[in-house]
Short mmCIF file of C-alpha atoms in Angstrom, two decimals:
data_model
loop_
_atom_site.label_atom_id
_atom_site.label_comp_id
_atom_site.label_asym_id
_atom_site.label_seq_id
_atom_site.Cartn_x
_atom_site.Cartn_y
_atom_site.Cartn_z
CA GLY A 457 20.70 -11.69 6.29
CA GLY A 458 17.32 -10.97 4.82
CA GLY A 459 14.29 -8.89 5.52
CA GLY A 460 11.80 -11.72 5.73
CA GLY A 461 11.50 -15.18 7.10
CA GLY A 462 9.63 -16.47 10.11
CA SER A 463 8.86 -14.59 13.26
CA ALA A 464 10.31 -14.65 16.77
CA GLU A 465 8.97 -13.36 20.06
CA VAL A 466 10.87 -10.68 21.99
CA GLY A 467 8.88 -9.68 25.03
CA LYS A 468 5.41 -9.18 23.63
CA ALA A 469 6.39 -7.94 20.17
CA THR A 470 6.75 -10.37 17.29
CA ILE A 471 9.74 -9.65 15.04
CA THR A 472 8.69 -9.65 11.38
CA GLY A 473 12.03 -8.69 9.80
CA MET A 474 15.73 -8.56 10.61
CA ASP A 475 19.06 -7.76 8.95
CA VAL A 476 22.69 -7.46 10.02
CA CYS A 477 25.03 -4.59 9.12
CA ILE A 478 28.23 -5.70 7.35
CA ARG A 479 30.56 -2.95 8.60
CA LYS A 480 29.25 -2.20 12.12
CA PRO A 481 28.15 -4.47 15.01
CA LEU A 482 24.50 -3.61 14.40
CA VAL A 483 21.26 -5.49 13.76
CA VAL A 484 17.98 -3.90 12.66
CA THR A 485 14.59 -5.43 13.45
CA CYS A 486 10.98 -4.54 12.81
CA GLY A 487 7.96 -5.96 14.55
CA LEU A 488 4.23 -6.12 15.04
CA ASP A 489 4.50 -3.33 17.65
CA ARG A 490 5.16 -1.02 14.61
CA SER A 491 8.71 -0.30 15.81
CA VAL A 492 12.02 -0.37 13.97
CA ARG A 493 14.95 -0.95 16.31
CA VAL A 494 18.70 -0.84 15.82
CA TRP A 495 20.64 -3.03 18.25
CA ASN A 496 24.36 -3.19 19.07
CA TYR A 497 25.05 -6.91 19.42
CA ILE A 498 28.44 -6.46 21.14
CA GLU A 499 27.20 -4.07 23.85
CA LYS A 500 23.73 -5.75 23.88
CA THR A 501 22.02 -2.35 23.77
CA THR A 502 19.28 -0.67 21.74
CA GLU A 503 20.93 2.15 19.74
CA LEU A 504 17.73 3.52 18.16
CA LYS A 505 14.02 2.82 18.37
CA LYS A 506 11.28 4.47 16.37
CA THR A 507 7.58 3.62 16.37
CA PHE A 508 5.61 4.28 13.19
CA ALA A 509 1.91 4.69 12.48
CA GLU A 510 1.77 1.45 10.52
CA GLU A 511 3.22 -2.04 10.75
CA ALA A 512 6.63 -2.74 9.21
CA PHE A 513 6.94 -6.04 7.31
CA SER A 514 10.63 -6.10 6.37
CA VAL A 515 13.94 -4.33 6.96
CA ALA A 516 17.35 -4.27 5.30
CA PHE A 517 20.59 -2.67 6.52
CA HIS A 518 22.86 -0.75 4.13
CA PRO A 519 26.45 -2.06 4.40
CA SER A 520 27.60 1.36 5.71
CA GLY A 521 25.21 1.21 8.66
CA LEU A 522 23.87 4.66 7.71
CA HIS A 523 20.64 3.67 5.93
CA VAL A 524 17.82 1.16 6.30
CA LEU A 525 15.03 0.05 4.00
CA VAL A 526 11.70 -0.58 5.66
CA GLY A 527 8.73 -2.23 3.96
CA PHE A 528 5.44 -0.87 5.30
CA SER A 529 1.84 -1.74 4.39
CA ASP A 530 1.57 1.31 2.11
CA LYS A 531 5.16 2.04 0.93
CA LEU A 532 8.80 1.02 0.92
CA ARG A 533 10.85 3.68 2.66
CA LEU A 534 14.57 4.36 2.40
CA MET A 535 15.60 5.91 5.73
CA ASN A 536 18.67 7.59 7.17
CA LEU A 537 19.95 6.57 10.61
CA LEU A 538 20.78 9.69 12.58
CA MET A 539 22.23 10.01 16.11
CA ASP A 540 18.79 9.94 17.73
CA ASP A 541 16.29 9.32 14.92
CA ILE A 542 15.39 7.13 11.97
CA ARG A 543 14.29 9.60 9.31
CA PRO A 544 12.52 8.79 6.01
CA PHE A 545 14.50 9.99 3.00
CA LYS A 546 12.69 8.49 0.01
CA GLU A 547 9.41 6.61 -0.49
CA LEU A 548 8.71 4.06 -3.20
CA PRO A 549 5.19 2.87 -4.15
CA ILE A 550 5.68 -0.78 -3.17
CA LYS A 551 2.90 -2.01 -0.88
CA ALA A 552 3.36 -4.67 1.82
CA CYS A 553 6.99 -5.42 0.87
CA ARG A 554 7.91 -8.55 2.85
CA GLU A 555 11.46 -8.89 1.51
CA CYS A 556 14.08 -6.27 0.63
CA GLN A 557 17.87 -6.42 0.46
CA PHE A 558 20.77 -4.07 -0.27
CA SER A 559 23.49 -5.27 -2.63
CA ASN A 560 26.88 -6.16 -1.13
CA GLY A 561 28.38 -2.83 -2.26
CA GLY A 562 25.28 -0.91 -1.20
CA GLN A 563 24.85 0.86 -4.56
CA TYR A 564 21.64 -1.11 -5.34
CA PHE A 565 18.72 -2.55 -3.46
CA ALA A 566 16.01 -4.98 -4.43
CA ALA A 567 12.45 -5.24 -3.16
CA VAL A 568 9.70 -7.78 -3.66
CA ASN A 569 6.50 -6.39 -5.15
CA GLY A 570 4.00 -9.28 -5.22
CA ASN A 571 5.50 -11.92 -7.53
CA ALA A 572 7.97 -9.46 -9.08
CA ILE A 573 11.37 -8.24 -7.90
CA GLN A 574 12.33 -4.62 -8.50
CA ALA A 575 15.95 -3.42 -8.34
CA PHE A 576 16.85 0.23 -7.74
CA ASN A 577 19.89 2.49 -7.61
CA THR A 578 20.29 3.31 -3.89
CA TYR A 579 21.42 6.90 -4.43
CA THR A 580 18.94 8.01 -7.12
CA CYS A 581 16.13 5.51 -6.33
CA GLU A 582 15.76 4.97 -10.09
CA SER A 583 14.45 1.57 -11.14
CA ILE A 584 17.20 -0.45 -12.86
CA ALA A 585 15.35 -3.75 -13.40
CA THR A 586 12.03 -5.54 -12.89
CA MET A 587 12.21 -9.31 -12.79
CA ARG A 588 9.07 -11.39 -13.26
CA GLY A 589 8.71 -15.16 -13.38
CA HIS A 590 7.71 -16.52 -9.99
CA ASN A 591 4.24 -18.07 -9.78
CA GLY A 592 4.06 -17.50 -6.02
CA LYS A 593 5.19 -14.86 -3.56
CA VAL A 594 8.95 -14.24 -3.49
CA ARG A 595 10.19 -15.08 0.00
CA SER A 596 13.96 -14.53 -0.15
CA LEU A 597 16.53 -12.45 -2.08
CA TYR A 598 20.29 -12.90 -2.23
CA TRP A 599 22.72 -10.72 -4.21
CA THR A 600 25.55 -12.40 -6.13
CA GLN A 601 29.03 -11.57 -4.84
CA ASP A 602 29.75 -9.00 -7.61
CA ASP A 603 26.24 -7.46 -7.39
CA SER A 604 25.55 -8.30 -11.05
CA GLY A 605 22.62 -10.54 -10.23
CA ILE A 606 20.07 -11.72 -7.70
CA ILE A 607 18.99 -15.17 -6.60
CA SER A 608 15.36 -15.39 -5.52
CA ALA A 609 13.33 -18.12 -3.83
CA GLY A 610 9.56 -18.22 -4.06
CA MET A 611 6.60 -19.94 -2.41
CA ASP A 612 6.17 -21.73 -5.76
CA GLY A 613 9.26 -23.85 -4.91
CA ALA A 614 11.37 -22.14 -7.57
CA VAL A 615 14.83 -20.64 -7.10
CA TYR A 616 15.84 -18.33 -9.93
CA GLN A 617 19.07 -16.56 -10.80
CA TRP A 618 18.60 -13.16 -12.45
CA ASP A 619 21.03 -11.09 -14.51
CA LEU A 620 20.51 -7.41 -13.70
CA LYS A 621 22.13 -5.91 -16.82
CA GLU A 622 20.17 -8.14 -19.19
CA ASN A 623 17.08 -7.99 -16.90
CA LYS A 624 16.45 -11.70 -17.51
CA ARG A 625 16.48 -15.06 -15.79
CA GLU A 626 19.73 -16.94 -16.35
CA GLY A 627 19.24 -19.99 -14.15
CA GLU A 628 16.47 -21.91 -12.47
CA PHE A 629 16.13 -24.65 -9.88
CA VAL A 630 12.57 -25.85 -9.36
#
């Protein structure tokens, strides 16, 4: 799953981001109608829907199914999923984030900020790494299995592998 990619039509609203929860039968979407929706794909029902004042560009589901990241035009927001609400918990100053992704264990998340990728601790929201090197917009993020690194793909045609601890590029495929 990923927060970005193309767009699909559902009714009249274009979906701009989607992600799947690892531990629950849930999918989260965001769209041009400024809504964030949580769907149960087994029961084919909408579990939660919240409309915001601004457009959401990307979404990511925490593996627990209890949190989502949403990239808005002005900020990246970490939000808690409650029984009947999606409530902002923390805001990060990343504008127009079109790709964000939680790590496999959920302890980290990464967000695209222009041509850079920023990684954060999920629970403290402290920055743990900033990775720069793409010459074009970063379109896709993928965490390595052990969460020690990230693979990124950019509009520049480059795919890079990043080491989080060393905060450096350790592989490239252009």
